[in-house]
Amino acid sequence: MVCYPFAGVFGSIKIVILVGLFLLLNNLCYISLGSVLGVYSKRVPQGMIASTIFSQTSLVAAGFYTTLPPALDWIRYISPFYWTFRGILKSCFKWNDTLECIKGSSEVGANQCFLEYHPAIDQYKERGLHVATYNDASSDSISLEFVALVLLLTILNFLIYAKAWVTCKRFEKQPDPEDVQER
């Protein structure tokens, strides 16, 4: 996080804060996910294994590095990494950003090209991520990504608290061993 401004990647402190916020939400979601799997498993090692497998699978299942079969395409929407990566890209890159290129556009300079025409941006568009796209309102808005991460975090924490509440209620109903011995 500290290296980005020093490398000149970001031009504004607002973008650095947004990236930090997305990374914070991503980490909180994965911590909560591990907690949910740990709380609902019968043994701690099983919960740890399930958490590790799901976390690593969700990185691949986000669909940015691989093309998922249509039957598995829905998995990306429960991956915190999917929403975080989208939010970070949309925060950092805008359609009017430019980069150095061999044959530039006359609109931005002789050796400058719009980021929108970069092959990496085209690959993201093929995978369903519209970032740095002219006249596309969804490529500039990060509210969906933010809401999705907060909603995922809320659901995971609700599952943790629900399990804790059920467990506490179960222990309340059990008789006290000292009361049983007195009778």
C-alpha angles and dihedrals in degrees: 000000000000093000097059098071092042090053090052093241094131128046098194139048088224090066092048090052092048092050089048090050092051091048090049092051090046092053092045091051093051092046090050091046090053090048092051093050090045094048095048097045120088094226130036096231091054091051092049092049093047091048093051093047094048093046094050092043092051090058091057094037092057085085100226096110100029136031109242123215112256091250091059098038092101091066092076091067093064093048114102088203091061093057094040095051092047092049094049094048093047091048094051105037129056128181093249094055113115137206136192115270139163097247110032135191119261088227095065105021145291097283100026129096131186113257088230090075097050114119092235090058089050090053090052090051090052089054093051100262112124107197130154092009121151116239094005112121093195092061092064101038119089097175094099092053092047093048092047092054093046091047092049090049091048093050092048092049091047089055090051093049092044091055091047091049093049091048092050092049090050091054092047090059094052114095119247110255091225091056091051093052093051092057 
